[in-house]
Amino acid sequence: YRVILKNRFIFIPNNVGSLKKTVLAHELGHDQLHRQECIKGASFHESRIFNPTNIYEMQANIFAAHLLIPDEDIISMIKYAQSDRELAYEIGVDLNLLNLKISEMAKMNLLDINQQNSFVPDSTFLKDYKPLDDDWNDI
């Protein structure tokens, strides 16, 4: 997303494939939330779309999650989904965007994730893991 001579532009590369809708919604987020920064010369690039350390990118992702995923879809479907991957597939959105939307809805008290099929992995899933006896000298 850039502002050039007072005109707002969203550039979407040809190689984003199925993420095109997500990238467009994300860039619309920059337009709505960060236009003044762009007027001052900043630009935003889709290669950093899921960078959780950049506040501007995170805000644009949150905007995209709310734009693309209706609250009602999450509320009605989360009870029946076996996993977050299944729910993302059913809704037709990127898994990262879905998890961001669920997190935001929980923060806004729109979703009680404790009463839903929570997608929090069991913290003991590696409890019985034993490394293989690999001989690294053969590599």
PDB file of C-alpha atoms in Angstrom:
ATOM      1  CA  TYR A   1       0.000   0.000   0.000  1.00  0.00           C
ATOM      2  CA  ARG A   2       1.329   3.442  -0.925  1.00  0.00           C
ATOM      3  CA  VAL A   3       0.128   6.985  -1.399  1.00  0.00           C
ATOM      4  CA  ILE A   4       1.634   8.507  -4.551  1.00  0.00           C
ATOM      5  CA  LEU A   5       0.850  12.132  -5.468  1.00  0.00           C
ATOM      6  CA  LYS A   6      -2.167  12.075  -3.117  1.00  0.00           C
ATOM      7  CA  ASN A   7      -3.551   8.939  -4.802  1.00  0.00           C
ATOM      8  CA  ARG A   8      -3.932   5.736  -2.791  1.00  0.00           C
ATOM      9  CA  PHE A   9      -2.676   2.506  -4.382  1.00  0.00           C
ATOM     10  CA  ILE A  10      -2.868  -1.117  -3.365  1.00  0.00           C
ATOM     11  CA  PHE A  11      -0.374  -3.341  -5.162  1.00  0.00           C
ATOM     12  CA  ILE A  12      -1.024  -7.078  -5.145  1.00  0.00           C
ATOM     13  CA  PRO A  13       1.583  -9.350  -6.736  1.00  0.00           C
ATOM     14  CA  ASN A  14       0.447 -12.058  -9.133  1.00  0.00           C
ATOM     15  CA  ASN A  15       2.053 -14.801  -7.061  1.00  0.00           C
ATOM     16  CA  VAL A  16      -0.090 -14.589  -3.891  1.00  0.00           C
ATOM     17  CA  GLY A  17      -2.509 -17.262  -5.114  1.00  0.00           C
ATOM     18  CA  SER A  18      -5.252 -18.127  -2.645  1.00  0.00           C
ATOM     19  CA  LEU A  19      -4.136 -15.357  -0.275  1.00  0.00           C
ATOM     20  CA  LYS A  20      -5.269 -12.640  -2.693  1.00  0.00           C
ATOM     21  CA  LYS A  21      -8.434 -11.862  -0.714  1.00  0.00           C
ATOM     22  CA  THR A  22      -6.483 -11.789   2.557  1.00  0.00           C
ATOM     23  CA  VAL A  23      -3.769  -9.542   1.120  1.00  0.00           C
ATOM     24  CA  LEU A  24      -6.371  -7.139  -0.291  1.00  0.00           C
ATOM     25  CA  ALA A  25      -8.239  -6.944   3.040  1.00  0.00           C
ATOM     26  CA  HIS A  26      -4.920  -6.426   4.851  1.00  0.00           C
ATOM     27  CA  GLU A  27      -3.936  -3.594   2.497  1.00  0.00           C
ATOM     28  CA  LEU A  28      -7.385  -2.005   2.921  1.00  0.00           C
ATOM     29  CA  GLY A  29      -6.574  -2.057   6.634  1.00  0.00           C
ATOM     30  CA  HIS A  30      -3.462  -0.003   5.966  1.00  0.00           C
ATOM     31  CA  ASP A  31      -5.548   2.408   3.884  1.00  0.00           C
ATOM     32  CA  GLN A  32      -8.095   2.901   6.642  1.00  0.00           C
ATOM     33  CA  LEU A  33      -5.758   2.821   9.640  1.00  0.00           C
ATOM     34  CA  HIS A  34      -2.381   4.096   8.424  1.00  0.00           C
ATOM     35  CA  ARG A  35      -3.112   6.505   5.602  1.00  0.00           C
ATOM     36  CA  GLN A  36      -1.434   9.441   7.358  1.00  0.00           C
ATOM     37  CA  GLU A  37       1.811   7.487   7.769  1.00  0.00           C
ATOM     38  CA  CYS A  38       1.760   6.730   4.033  1.00  0.00           C
ATOM     39  CA  ILE A  39       1.064  10.347   3.124  1.00  0.00           C
ATOM     40  CA  LYS A  40       4.246  11.154   5.075  1.00  0.00           C
ATOM     41  CA  GLY A  41       6.192   8.667   2.932  1.00  0.00           C
ATOM     42  CA  ALA A  42       5.799   5.274   4.582  1.00  0.00           C
ATOM     43  CA  SER A  43       4.782   2.250   2.543  1.00  0.00           C
ATOM     44  CA  PHE A  44       3.647  -1.219   3.534  1.00  0.00           C
ATOM     45  CA  HIS A  45       4.654  -4.431   1.781  1.00  0.00           C
ATOM     46  CA  GLU A  46       2.704  -7.702   1.728  1.00  0.00           C
ATOM     47  CA  SER A  47       5.843  -9.737   2.395  1.00  0.00           C
ATOM     48  CA  ARG A  48       5.467  -8.813   6.073  1.00  0.00           C
ATOM     49  CA  ILE A  49       1.745  -9.541   6.297  1.00  0.00           C
ATOM     50  CA  PHE A  50       1.945 -11.964   9.226  1.00  0.00           C
ATOM     51  CA  ASN A  51       4.770 -10.236  11.101  1.00  0.00           C
ATOM     52  CA  PRO A  52       3.523 -10.254  14.714  1.00  0.00           C
ATOM     53  CA  THR A  53       6.221  -7.830  15.894  1.00  0.00           C
ATOM     54  CA  ASN A  54       5.154  -4.892  13.726  1.00  0.00           C
ATOM     55  CA  ILE A  55       2.196  -2.981  15.186  1.00  0.00           C
ATOM     56  CA  TYR A  56       1.080  -1.633  11.801  1.00  0.00           C
ATOM     57  CA  GLU A  57       1.039  -5.112  10.272  1.00  0.00           C
ATOM     58  CA  MET A  58      -0.813  -6.552  13.260  1.00  0.00           C
ATOM     59  CA  GLN A  59      -3.440  -3.795  13.100  1.00  0.00           C
ATOM     60  CA  ALA A  60      -3.913  -4.403   9.370  1.00  0.00           C
ATOM     61  CA  ASN A  61      -4.296  -8.142  10.044  1.00  0.00           C
ATOM     62  CA  ILE A  62      -6.922  -7.488  12.716  1.00  0.00           C
ATOM     63  CA  PHE A  63      -8.795  -5.229  10.290  1.00  0.00           C
ATOM     64  CA  ALA A  64      -8.636  -7.972   7.635  1.00  0.00           C
ATOM     65  CA  ALA A  65      -9.862 -10.613  10.081  1.00  0.00           C
ATOM     66  CA  HIS A  66     -12.891  -8.522  11.016  1.00  0.00           C
ATOM     67  CA  LEU A  67     -13.591  -7.612   7.387  1.00  0.00           C
ATOM     68  CA  LEU A  68     -13.411 -11.155   6.025  1.00  0.00           C
ATOM     69  CA  ILE A  69     -14.840 -13.234   8.867  1.00  0.00           C
ATOM     70  CA  PRO A  70     -18.302 -12.397  10.214  1.00  0.00           C
ATOM     71  CA  ASP A  71     -18.694 -12.889  13.968  1.00  0.00           C
ATOM     72  CA  GLU A  72     -21.804 -14.977  13.289  1.00  0.00           C
ATOM     73  CA  ASP A  73     -19.799 -17.507  11.258  1.00  0.00           C
ATOM     74  CA  ILE A  74     -17.394 -18.081  14.131  1.00  0.00           C
ATOM     75  CA  ILE A  75     -20.140 -18.287  16.750  1.00  0.00           C
ATOM     76  CA  SER A  76     -22.248 -20.745  14.769  1.00  0.00           C
ATOM     77  CA  MET A  77     -19.441 -22.961  13.447  1.00  0.00           C
ATOM     78  CA  ILE A  78     -16.831 -23.118  16.207  1.00  0.00           C
ATOM     79  CA  LYS A  79     -18.909 -25.560  18.266  1.00  0.00           C
ATOM     80  CA  TYR A  80     -18.825 -28.178  15.532  1.00  0.00           C
ATOM     81  CA  ALA A  81     -15.337 -27.826  14.075  1.00  0.00           C
ATOM     82  CA  GLN A  82     -12.823 -30.484  15.048  1.00  0.00           C
ATOM     83  CA  SER A  83      -9.867 -28.138  14.667  1.00  0.00           C
ATOM     84  CA  ASP A  84      -8.937 -24.608  13.735  1.00  0.00           C
ATOM     85  CA  ARG A  85      -7.755 -25.913  10.358  1.00  0.00           C
ATOM     86  CA  GLU A  86     -11.172 -27.407   9.664  1.00  0.00           C
ATOM     87  CA  LEU A  87     -12.900 -24.179  10.690  1.00  0.00           C
ATOM     88  CA  ALA A  88     -10.581 -22.087   8.493  1.00  0.00           C
ATOM     89  CA  TYR A  89     -11.311 -24.409   5.567  1.00  0.00           C
ATOM     90  CA  GLU A  90     -15.081 -24.249   6.141  1.00  0.00           C
ATOM     91  CA  ILE A  91     -15.068 -20.449   6.336  1.00  0.00           C
ATOM     92  CA  GLY A  92     -12.559 -20.163   3.484  1.00  0.00           C
ATOM     93  CA  VAL A  93      -9.923 -18.047   5.199  1.00  0.00           C
ATOM     94  CA  ASP A  94      -6.262 -18.339   6.126  1.00  0.00           C
ATOM     95  CA  LEU A  95      -5.606 -20.216   9.378  1.00  0.00           C
ATOM     96  CA  ASN A  96      -3.599 -17.310  10.852  1.00  0.00           C
ATOM     97  CA  LEU A  97      -6.431 -14.898  10.139  1.00  0.00           C
ATOM     98  CA  LEU A  98      -8.981 -17.236  11.730  1.00  0.00           C
ATOM     99  CA  ASN A  99      -6.959 -17.597  14.921  1.00  0.00           C
ATOM    100  CA  LEU A 100      -6.504 -13.834  15.078  1.00  0.00           C
ATOM    101  CA  LYS A 101     -10.274 -13.342  14.692  1.00  0.00           C
ATOM    102  CA  ILE A 102     -11.018 -15.871  17.465  1.00  0.00           C
ATOM    103  CA  SER A 103      -8.509 -14.132  19.744  1.00  0.00           C
ATOM    104  CA  GLU A 104     -10.006 -10.708  19.023  1.00  0.00           C
ATOM    105  CA  MET A 105     -13.559 -11.949  19.597  1.00  0.00           C
ATOM    106  CA  ALA A 106     -12.508 -13.419  22.950  1.00  0.00           C
ATOM    107  CA  LYS A 107     -10.901 -10.084  23.942  1.00  0.00           C
ATOM    108  CA  MET A 108     -14.163  -8.305  23.089  1.00  0.00           C
ATOM    109  CA  ASN A 109     -16.181 -10.859  25.102  1.00  0.00           C
ATOM    110  CA  LEU A 110     -18.009 -11.920  21.949  1.00  0.00           C
ATOM    111  CA  LEU A 111     -16.818 -15.489  22.297  1.00  0.00           C
ATOM    112  CA  ASP A 112     -16.216 -17.567  25.388  1.00  0.00           C
ATOM    113  CA  ILE A 113     -13.534 -19.926  24.148  1.00  0.00           C
ATOM    114  CA  ASN A 114     -13.718 -21.950  27.368  1.00  0.00           C
ATOM    115  CA  GLN A 115     -17.202 -23.142  26.388  1.00  0.00           C
ATOM    116  CA  GLN A 116     -16.308 -23.884  22.778  1.00  0.00           C
ATOM    117  CA  ASN A 117     -14.140 -26.534  21.160  1.00  0.00           C
ATOM    118  CA  SER A 118     -10.967 -24.832  22.237  1.00  0.00           C
ATOM    119  CA  PHE A 119      -8.061 -25.113  19.858  1.00  0.00           C
ATOM    120  CA  VAL A 120      -5.429 -24.877  22.579  1.00  0.00           C
ATOM    121  CA  PRO A 121      -3.109 -27.876  22.272  1.00  0.00           C
ATOM    122  CA  ASP A 122      -2.571 -30.142  25.242  1.00  0.00           C
ATOM    123  CA  SER A 123       0.649 -28.985  26.880  1.00  0.00           C
ATOM    124  CA  THR A 124       1.751 -32.578  27.531  1.00  0.00           C
ATOM    125  CA  PHE A 125       1.750 -33.702  23.914  1.00  0.00           C
ATOM    126  CA  LEU A 126       5.535 -34.210  23.956  1.00  0.00           C
ATOM    127  CA  LYS A 127       5.574 -35.864  27.384  1.00  0.00           C
ATOM    128  CA  ASP A 128       6.443 -39.339  26.063  1.00  0.00           C
ATOM    129  CA  TYR A 129       8.693 -38.179  23.241  1.00  0.00           C
ATOM    130  CA  LYS A 130      11.981 -40.026  22.988  1.00  0.00           C
ATOM    131  CA  PRO A 131      14.523 -38.919  20.400  1.00  0.00           C
ATOM    132  CA  LEU A 132      15.648 -41.489  17.886  1.00  0.00           C
ATOM    133  CA  ASP A 133      19.118 -42.882  18.308  1.00  0.00           C
ATOM    134  CA  ASP A 134      20.531 -41.130  15.276  1.00  0.00           C
ATOM    135  CA  ASP A 135      24.148 -41.364  14.337  1.00  0.00           C
ATOM    136  CA  TRP A 136      24.972 -37.847  13.188  1.00  0.00           C
ATOM    137  CA  ASN A 137      28.410 -38.962  12.020  1.00  0.00           C
ATOM    138  CA  ASP A 138      26.854 -40.659   8.971  1.00  0.00           C
ATOM    139  CA  ILE A 139      25.546 -37.394   7.578  1.00  0.00           C
TER     140      ILE A 139
END
